[in-house]
Amino acid sequence: MSFRRVSWQRVRGRLIFSLLLAALVFPAARLEGNWEQLLVIKERAGVDWRQYPVTIGIPVPRGEPGLTSPPRLFDPWGREVPVQAKSAGVWPGEEGPRWWLLTFLASVNRKGSARYRLVSGDRAAPAPASSLVIEETAGGLSVDTGTILLELKADKPIFHQLWFDPSGRRNYQDENRVLVPGGDELALRIGDEIFRAQWAAPAVIILEEEGPIKAVIKLQGRLCDLEGKGDFTYTCRIEAYAGAPYLQVDLTLTAGGRRDWLTVDEAWIRWALAGGKAQKWTATLGSGEEQRPVDTVVDPVGHAGVQATSSTEITWEGITVPSSRQQETKAPAVGWGDLTGEAWGVALGVQDFWQQYPKRLLLTGGGEIRAELIPAGTAVRWPQGAAKTHRFFLYLHTRRDREYRRIIEAMLTGTPVGLLAASWYEQAGVFAQPFAPLPDEHPEEYTEVMLLKARSQVDLVNLFGPPAHGVRINPRYWGFFNYGDLETAFSGTQNPGRRYWNNNCYDLPYLLLQEFIRTGDPVFLTLAGPALTHLGDVDLVHPSGGDRVTPGLDHVNSFRTGELGEAEYFSYAKNRGLLLSYYLFGDYRGRELAIRVADRVCLHDGVNPWEPRTFGLGILATLAGYEVTGEEKYLRRADELARAALAWEKKQETGFPSDFIYQAGLALEGLVEYYYWQKDPAVFAAIKSAVDKGIYHFWDPEVGYLQNEGGLTFSAALALLHRETGEERYREIGLRQIRTFLASNPETQGRPLTAKEVALIYRNIYSLFPAAR
């Protein structure tokens, strides 16, 4: 398969123009007086959205008086919008939050954007027209959106009962029942044994967020045989929204037990709809062509379905898809199906259905919707400790409603997202390092920063290959355990041409989310989503890890031996992307995993002094835990790691000795971040000592690098030393490295940068440019 690379020289002019335009659209917010900020909602699926729930994180600068209470929100016509607010994260030593998570119902036109306005919250937000109602029940809870009533019971997972009243009158009688009581099934098959959620002990139900607009419910349980035995666990997060006829369901299956490998022959989730074979059902499936579904009436013993068996093959069953529509198959247009009876219907969308092959979606004339996560005949070898997460959308509608077809497909393409000005994220201290000078304050550097941003965007997009089938990630990187990761060739002397995976080791998702904030381009969010899911599912476990956060799994083979390999111990220390996903979009799994990583570093730091990156990455991981919880144990662990790094550096002639200069840069990055939190003079002295030693031994003015491109990881330390000491040499060396990098032409190197190179080069490179800290 051949790949086209994007030329950064060809597009940098366009990107610079876009960034200059963004600076005009997003003026810098004032930090004094009454707080006000523009919030832009971007549409990315090509449809009109009306009253769609959007969650966005609003960062709060330390000590900002205008954000001690949640901000108020006004729509483009000046009307105040009902908002559900939740505080997230802490500023140490202060009572106010680090972020406000706001959920509201937004409207935006196709291929456009809508401008909302945030202001200081001096009064309570108005109530929505139809509020969520959440009640505890015997052994569970119920969630009433106004059109949907979902009843959950710990001893009858996942869904126990479901009703739908499109009138909004909350009439949940038998005539509006959608599911047969207990009519869902979550199960898998290993050989001849079946393991079901319904055969296990009662699940744990946790209400993670509740309010008038959104509820997040988490269920945790096991998959067991009839004797109550089984190695798999599940976690199911359900999001329900006020007035909405749809639910979002995130389902994670995790392999536990003592066996290194399990061969899973089938895995599925099934919903049995009320009416069963007594109703006449019409099945509708996406055809592979955007907004052009096909349907058929299914007889009581018949079925219709779609199956993805490889990155090149999609097949339909029981339904005719015109051959002309298969010439350019679009991935989001094959991941959904619907069963409609005499009065209502249920559509099921599977996010990234084709990209995570093998998959099958089955609709039966008996009123069953079955999502086969692993279809029969496509067995998957599942390593111990690894997980797999799928996102579903359940959309309930009346028989006459055709709007659902457009919306369910658009949900799979990309829902609306909200974004503030990049300058506000910077001023609020979101980024580990500041990055963007304003053109009127630093005109001599502004063009350089714009070029660097253009280059970083192209380098990041090039990692994922040319778009195909209507999505940004090339089919080369698709597959059940592969999607969200990148395959890399390693041409070592002992093992030439070895191919391996596991490219999130330096928190590439964090970099993608940062780029989304900086540019406002949703493409980076599209790339970050699968990477974050893969990071939590695969990269944080290994075959002997059970369900603990432990070193990463190289899930294809080791680049050294070709065998299943455990990544080096440092690789689990990557939680900033997970935490940022929680702050930006209310991703509770991201928050949970970020804390688990910090807990793991508290239990076992994984430090190897001869691999100095382990100092820095461990410090960053524990500081993330401290930031989100405020618990002192994480700060104490960061302090212990910093002291160990200081003691080691003091003994070494070259600062932080290592085979690769970037490892010393990563150690310094962690110490710099710790210094920003604690302002410890001893830490600053060690940073200065290590940088001075690195300059003495490795700075080559002719080459323009501290040894090589890895010297760019020193940018944060060089910027700190320049600001604190006033010595220009630190800044001059840092800028010289950037100029050397910008002068290089990746197209003449014969290959684009690898994921590792991109993640290392850009992780703190912007810190050299003046900005508020």
Tab-separated table of C-alpha atoms in Angstrom, residues 384-676:
chain	number	residue	atom	x	y	z
A	384	GLN	CA	-4.372	-11.179	30.052
A	385	GLY	CA	-4.993	-7.723	31.438
A	386	ALA	CA	-5.916	-6.206	28.073
A	387	ALA	CA	-9.298	-4.576	27.563
A	388	LYS	CA	-11.482	-3.601	24.635
A	389	THR	CA	-13.891	-0.666	24.678
A	390	HIS	CA	-16.762	-0.074	22.261
A	391	ARG	CA	-19.059	2.942	22.139
A	392	PHE	CA	-22.708	2.507	21.196
A	393	PHE	CA	-25.507	4.970	20.523
A	394	LEU	CA	-29.084	3.808	21.099
A	395	TYR	CA	-31.582	6.071	19.329
A	396	LEU	CA	-35.344	5.615	19.958
A	397	HIS	CA	-37.834	7.113	17.505
A	398	THR	CA	-41.392	6.903	16.197
A	399	ARG	CA	-42.259	4.923	13.086
A	400	ARG	CA	-42.803	8.078	11.052
A	401	ASP	CA	-39.551	9.712	12.126
A	402	ARG	CA	-36.873	9.689	9.449
A	403	GLU	CA	-34.643	12.247	11.116
A	404	TYR	CA	-33.028	9.538	13.230
A	405	ARG	CA	-31.257	8.140	10.127
A	406	ARG	CA	-29.429	11.394	9.601
A	407	ILE	CA	-28.552	11.882	13.276
A	408	ILE	CA	-27.387	8.335	14.103
A	409	GLU	CA	-24.966	8.393	11.175
A	410	ALA	CA	-23.794	11.874	12.126
A	411	MET	CA	-23.121	10.673	15.674
A	412	LEU	CA	-20.746	8.082	14.242
A	413	THR	CA	-19.085	10.704	12.030
A	414	GLY	CA	-18.536	13.276	14.773
A	415	THR	CA	-20.790	15.174	17.169
A	416	PRO	CA	-20.486	18.948	17.737
A	417	VAL	CA	-17.598	20.113	19.919
A	418	GLY	CA	-17.013	23.306	21.860
A	419	LEU	CA	-13.789	25.269	22.085
A	420	LEU	CA	-12.509	28.416	23.744
A	421	ALA	CA	-9.730	30.660	22.497
A	422	ALA	CA	-6.333	28.978	22.644
A	423	SER	CA	-5.010	32.022	24.504
A	424	TRP	CA	-7.432	31.353	27.361
A	425	TYR	CA	-6.250	27.758	27.842
A	426	GLU	CA	-2.715	29.109	27.971
A	427	GLN	CA	-3.452	31.913	30.429
A	428	ALA	CA	-5.398	29.510	32.623
A	429	GLY	CA	-2.348	27.238	32.947
A	430	VAL	CA	-3.725	24.258	31.024
A	431	PHE	CA	-0.539	23.495	29.151
A	432	ALA	CA	2.424	22.008	30.930
A	433	GLN	CA	4.421	24.755	29.226
A	434	PRO	CA	3.264	28.085	27.739
A	435	PHE	CA	3.444	28.314	23.980
A	436	ALA	CA	1.979	31.286	22.104
A	437	PRO	CA	3.248	34.884	21.949
A	438	LEU	CA	0.836	37.532	20.730
A	439	PRO	CA	1.876	39.248	17.471
A	440	ASP	CA	1.729	42.767	18.923
A	441	GLU	CA	3.911	41.850	21.909
A	442	HIS	CA	6.595	39.727	20.194
A	443	PRO	CA	6.446	40.411	16.434
A	444	GLU	CA	9.961	39.071	15.856
A	445	GLU	CA	8.898	35.575	16.994
A	446	TYR	CA	5.318	35.404	15.828
A	447	THR	CA	6.085	34.149	12.322
A	448	GLU	CA	8.416	31.522	13.754
A	449	VAL	CA	5.695	30.244	16.056
A	450	MET	CA	3.230	30.117	13.178
A	451	LEU	CA	5.669	28.085	11.093
A	452	LEU	CA	6.258	25.728	14.006
A	453	LYS	CA	2.518	25.236	14.422
A	454	ALA	CA	2.136	24.541	10.708
A	455	ARG	CA	4.933	21.996	10.836
A	456	SER	CA	3.578	20.254	13.931
A	457	GLN	CA	0.128	19.876	12.376
A	458	VAL	CA	1.517	18.299	9.228
A	459	ASP	CA	3.846	15.979	11.153
A	460	LEU	CA	1.001	14.780	13.365
A	461	VAL	CA	-1.444	14.183	10.521
A	462	ASN	CA	1.226	12.353	8.494
A	463	LEU	CA	1.557	9.759	11.253
A	464	PHE	CA	-1.856	8.326	10.428
A	465	GLY	CA	-1.445	7.962	6.665
A	466	PRO	CA	-3.724	9.297	3.939
A	467	PRO	CA	-7.472	9.375	4.724
A	468	ALA	CA	-9.568	6.510	3.397
A	469	HIS	CA	-13.234	5.490	3.482
A	470	GLY	CA	-14.287	8.851	4.862
A	471	VAL	CA	-12.092	8.687	7.986
A	472	ARG	CA	-8.724	10.187	8.851
A	473	ILE	CA	-6.920	7.035	10.051
A	474	ASN	CA	-5.637	4.854	7.230
A	475	PRO	CA	-6.815	1.184	7.124
A	476	ARG	CA	-3.219	0.097	7.728
A	477	TYR	CA	-3.859	0.948	11.382
A	478	TRP	CA	-7.258	-0.740	11.748
A	479	GLY	CA	-8.053	-3.915	13.654
A	480	PHE	CA	-9.543	-5.192	16.904
A	481	PHE	CA	-6.562	-4.470	19.191
A	482	ASN	CA	-4.662	-2.271	16.732
A	483	TYR	CA	-7.033	0.627	16.136
A	484	GLY	CA	-5.802	3.667	18.038
A	485	ASP	CA	-2.168	2.611	17.720
A	486	LEU	CA	0.400	2.884	14.923
A	487	GLU	CA	2.555	0.245	13.293
A	488	THR	CA	6.247	1.054	13.017
A	489	ALA	CA	9.144	-0.536	11.158
A	490	PHE	CA	12.338	-1.055	13.160
A	491	SER	CA	15.459	-1.632	11.099
A	492	GLY	CA	17.916	-2.810	13.706
A	493	THR	CA	21.125	-4.624	12.804
A	494	GLN	CA	20.015	-7.820	14.515
A	495	ASN	CA	16.403	-7.780	13.361
A	496	PRO	CA	16.096	-5.795	10.125
A	497	GLY	CA	12.579	-4.957	8.963
A	498	ARG	CA	10.913	-5.847	12.267
A	499	ARG	CA	7.422	-4.367	12.627
A	500	TYR	CA	5.864	-3.540	15.960
A	501	TRP	CA	3.148	-1.447	17.613
A	502	ASN	CA	2.776	0.464	20.907
A	503	ASN	CA	3.335	4.069	19.844
A	504	ASN	CA	1.557	5.865	22.678
A	505	CYS	CA	4.554	5.431	24.957
A	506	TYR	CA	5.298	9.176	25.163
A	507	ASP	CA	1.627	10.151	25.533
A	508	LEU	CA	0.875	10.953	21.926
A	509	PRO	CA	-2.846	11.449	22.799
A	510	TYR	CA	-1.854	14.366	25.043
A	511	LEU	CA	-0.067	15.996	22.136
A	512	LEU	CA	-3.078	15.484	19.846
A	513	LEU	CA	-5.441	17.073	22.370
A	514	GLN	CA	-3.069	20.002	22.790
A	515	GLU	CA	-3.003	20.481	19.030
A	516	PHE	CA	-6.812	20.444	18.973
A	517	ILE	CA	-6.851	23.269	21.536
A	518	ARG	CA	-4.179	25.269	19.767
A	519	THR	CA	-5.673	25.067	16.291
A	520	GLY	CA	-9.365	24.443	16.874
A	521	ASP	CA	-9.206	21.814	14.118
A	522	PRO	CA	-11.448	18.834	15.024
A	523	VAL	CA	-9.230	16.490	12.991
A	524	PHE	CA	-6.904	16.243	15.980
A	525	LEU	CA	-9.795	15.300	18.224
A	526	THR	CA	-10.756	12.632	15.685
A	527	LEU	CA	-7.229	11.211	15.908
A	528	ALA	CA	-6.980	11.542	19.696
A	529	GLY	CA	-10.198	9.637	20.479
A	530	PRO	CA	-9.098	6.166	19.288
A	531	ALA	CA	-5.598	6.751	20.716
A	532	LEU	CA	-7.017	7.515	24.169
A	533	THR	CA	-9.221	4.425	24.048
A	534	HIS	CA	-6.298	2.234	23.012
A	535	LEU	CA	-4.103	3.784	25.676
A	536	GLY	CA	-6.555	2.747	28.374
A	537	ASP	CA	-7.376	-0.633	26.864
A	538	VAL	CA	-3.991	-1.997	25.784
A	539	ASP	CA	-1.033	0.262	26.501
A	540	LEU	CA	-1.511	0.273	30.273
A	541	VAL	CA	-1.451	-3.507	30.697
A	542	HIS	CA	0.757	-6.480	29.917
A	543	PRO	CA	0.216	-10.257	29.880
A	544	SER	CA	1.049	-10.756	33.549
A	545	GLY	CA	-0.728	-7.634	34.724
A	546	GLY	CA	-4.245	-8.810	35.462
A	547	ASP	CA	-6.487	-5.777	35.648
A	548	ARG	CA	-3.843	-3.514	37.200
A	549	VAL	CA	-2.226	-0.516	35.566
A	550	THR	CA	1.224	-1.889	34.778
A	551	PRO	CA	3.823	-1.607	32.010
A	552	GLY	CA	2.500	-1.463	28.489
A	553	LEU	CA	1.781	-4.399	26.224
A	554	ASP	CA	3.559	-4.605	22.882
A	555	HIS	CA	0.551	-6.467	21.583
A	556	VAL	CA	1.944	-7.715	18.267
A	557	ASN	CA	5.556	-8.547	19.026
A	558	SER	CA	8.764	-7.183	20.437
A	559	PHE	CA	10.848	-5.297	17.911
A	560	ARG	CA	13.913	-7.060	19.313
A	561	THR	CA	12.776	-10.676	19.467
A	562	GLY	CA	9.548	-10.897	17.491
A	563	GLU	CA	7.844	-12.474	20.524
A	564	LEU	CA	5.116	-11.046	22.738
A	565	GLY	CA	6.974	-8.543	24.870
A	566	GLU	CA	6.488	-6.380	27.888
A	567	ALA	CA	7.359	-2.752	27.311
A	568	GLU	CA	9.898	-1.110	29.554
A	569	TYR	CA	8.619	-0.213	32.972
A	570	PHE	CA	8.518	3.530	32.369
A	571	SER	CA	5.832	3.159	29.726
A	572	TYR	CA	2.876	3.117	32.108
A	573	ALA	CA	3.666	6.667	33.296
A	574	LYS	CA	1.493	8.455	30.735
A	575	ASN	CA	-1.665	9.925	32.156
A	576	ARG	CA	-1.739	13.564	31.099
A	577	GLY	CA	-3.690	12.811	27.916
A	578	LEU	CA	-6.206	10.765	29.903
A	579	LEU	CA	-6.627	13.571	32.422
A	580	LEU	CA	-6.970	16.236	29.728
A	581	SER	CA	-9.743	14.207	28.067
A	582	TYR	CA	-11.658	14.417	31.350
A	583	TYR	CA	-11.078	18.134	31.708
A	584	LEU	CA	-12.042	18.929	28.119
A	585	PHE	CA	-15.048	16.636	27.622
A	586	GLY	CA	-16.001	15.063	30.957
A	587	ASP	CA	-14.467	11.671	30.096
A	588	TYR	CA	-14.793	9.810	33.399
A	589	ARG	CA	-12.793	6.833	32.221
A	590	GLY	CA	-9.916	9.194	31.469
A	591	ARG	CA	-10.070	10.545	35.010
A	592	GLU	CA	-10.227	7.067	36.529
A	593	LEU	CA	-7.248	5.777	34.560
A	594	ALA	CA	-5.188	8.924	35.170
A	595	ILE	CA	-5.578	8.377	38.912
A	596	ARG	CA	-4.770	4.675	38.593
A	597	VAL	CA	-1.522	5.518	36.809
A	598	ALA	CA	-0.606	7.991	39.562
A	599	ASP	CA	-1.447	5.350	42.172
A	600	ARG	CA	0.794	2.870	40.389
A	601	VAL	CA	3.718	5.291	40.463
A	602	CYS	CA	3.119	5.739	44.199
A	603	LEU	CA	3.363	1.969	44.659
A	604	HIS	CA	6.265	1.384	42.289
A	605	ASP	CA	8.120	4.290	40.746
A	606	GLY	CA	9.913	2.180	38.114
A	607	VAL	CA	12.970	4.451	38.337
A	608	ASN	CA	16.140	3.348	36.598
A	609	PRO	CA	18.799	6.089	36.982
A	610	TRP	CA	20.501	4.995	33.786
A	611	GLU	CA	17.181	5.649	32.031
A	612	PRO	CA	16.639	9.180	33.379
A	613	ARG	CA	13.321	9.571	31.578
A	614	THR	CA	11.902	7.444	34.384
A	615	PHE	CA	12.487	10.328	36.806
A	616	GLY	CA	10.680	12.896	34.712
A	617	LEU	CA	7.771	10.751	33.546
A	618	GLY	CA	7.112	9.544	37.081
A	619	ILE	CA	7.058	13.114	38.396
A	620	LEU	CA	4.609	14.200	35.692
A	621	ALA	CA	2.331	11.221	36.364
A	622	THR	CA	2.098	11.861	40.102
A	623	LEU	CA	1.580	15.605	39.637
A	624	ALA	CA	-1.397	14.775	37.416
A	625	GLY	CA	-2.846	12.708	40.264
A	626	TYR	CA	-2.296	15.579	42.673
A	627	GLU	CA	-3.912	18.037	40.290
A	628	VAL	CA	-7.132	16.074	39.846
A	629	THR	CA	-7.602	14.956	43.473
A	630	GLY	CA	-5.650	17.373	45.671
A	631	GLU	CA	-4.385	14.398	47.703
A	632	GLU	CA	-0.997	15.051	49.278
A	633	LYS	CA	0.283	11.513	48.712
A	634	TYR	CA	0.833	12.291	45.029
A	635	LEU	CA	2.772	15.466	45.784
A	636	ARG	CA	4.909	13.592	48.317
A	637	ARG	CA	5.722	10.947	45.729
A	638	ALA	CA	6.643	13.617	43.180
A	639	ASP	CA	8.908	15.183	45.802
A	640	GLU	CA	10.601	11.825	46.463
A	641	LEU	CA	11.237	11.329	42.746
A	642	ALA	CA	12.574	14.869	42.405
A	643	ARG	CA	14.952	14.366	45.350
A	644	ALA	CA	16.186	11.098	43.862
A	645	ALA	CA	16.803	12.841	40.544
A	646	LEU	CA	18.685	15.663	42.264
A	647	ALA	CA	20.912	13.235	44.155
A	648	TRP	CA	21.703	11.294	40.980
A	649	GLU	CA	22.453	14.389	38.894
A	650	LYS	CA	24.806	15.733	41.527
A	651	LYS	CA	27.019	12.654	41.195
A	652	GLN	CA	27.235	12.710	37.404
A	653	GLU	CA	29.719	14.596	35.275
A	654	THR	CA	27.293	14.922	32.339
A	655	GLY	CA	24.094	15.706	34.272
A	656	PHE	CA	21.767	12.818	33.453
A	657	PRO	CA	23.895	10.282	31.551
A	658	SER	CA	22.045	8.227	28.973
A	659	ASP	CA	22.499	6.664	25.569
A	660	PHE	CA	20.015	9.198	24.174
A	661	ILE	CA	19.900	12.925	24.922
A	662	TYR	CA	16.092	12.988	24.933
A	663	GLN	CA	16.094	10.903	28.116
A	664	ALA	CA	17.920	13.682	29.940
A	665	GLY	CA	15.423	16.141	28.455
A	666	LEU	CA	12.491	14.128	29.822
A	667	ALA	CA	14.066	14.074	33.283
A	668	LEU	CA	14.437	17.849	33.112
A	669	GLU	CA	10.856	18.290	31.886
A	670	GLY	CA	9.526	16.583	35.004
A	671	LEU	CA	11.761	18.665	37.265
A	672	VAL	CA	10.685	21.880	35.523
A	673	GLU	CA	7.020	21.075	36.052
A	674	TYR	CA	7.688	20.210	39.694
A	675	TYR	CA	9.502	23.520	40.122
A	676	TYR	CA	6.509	25.436	38.752
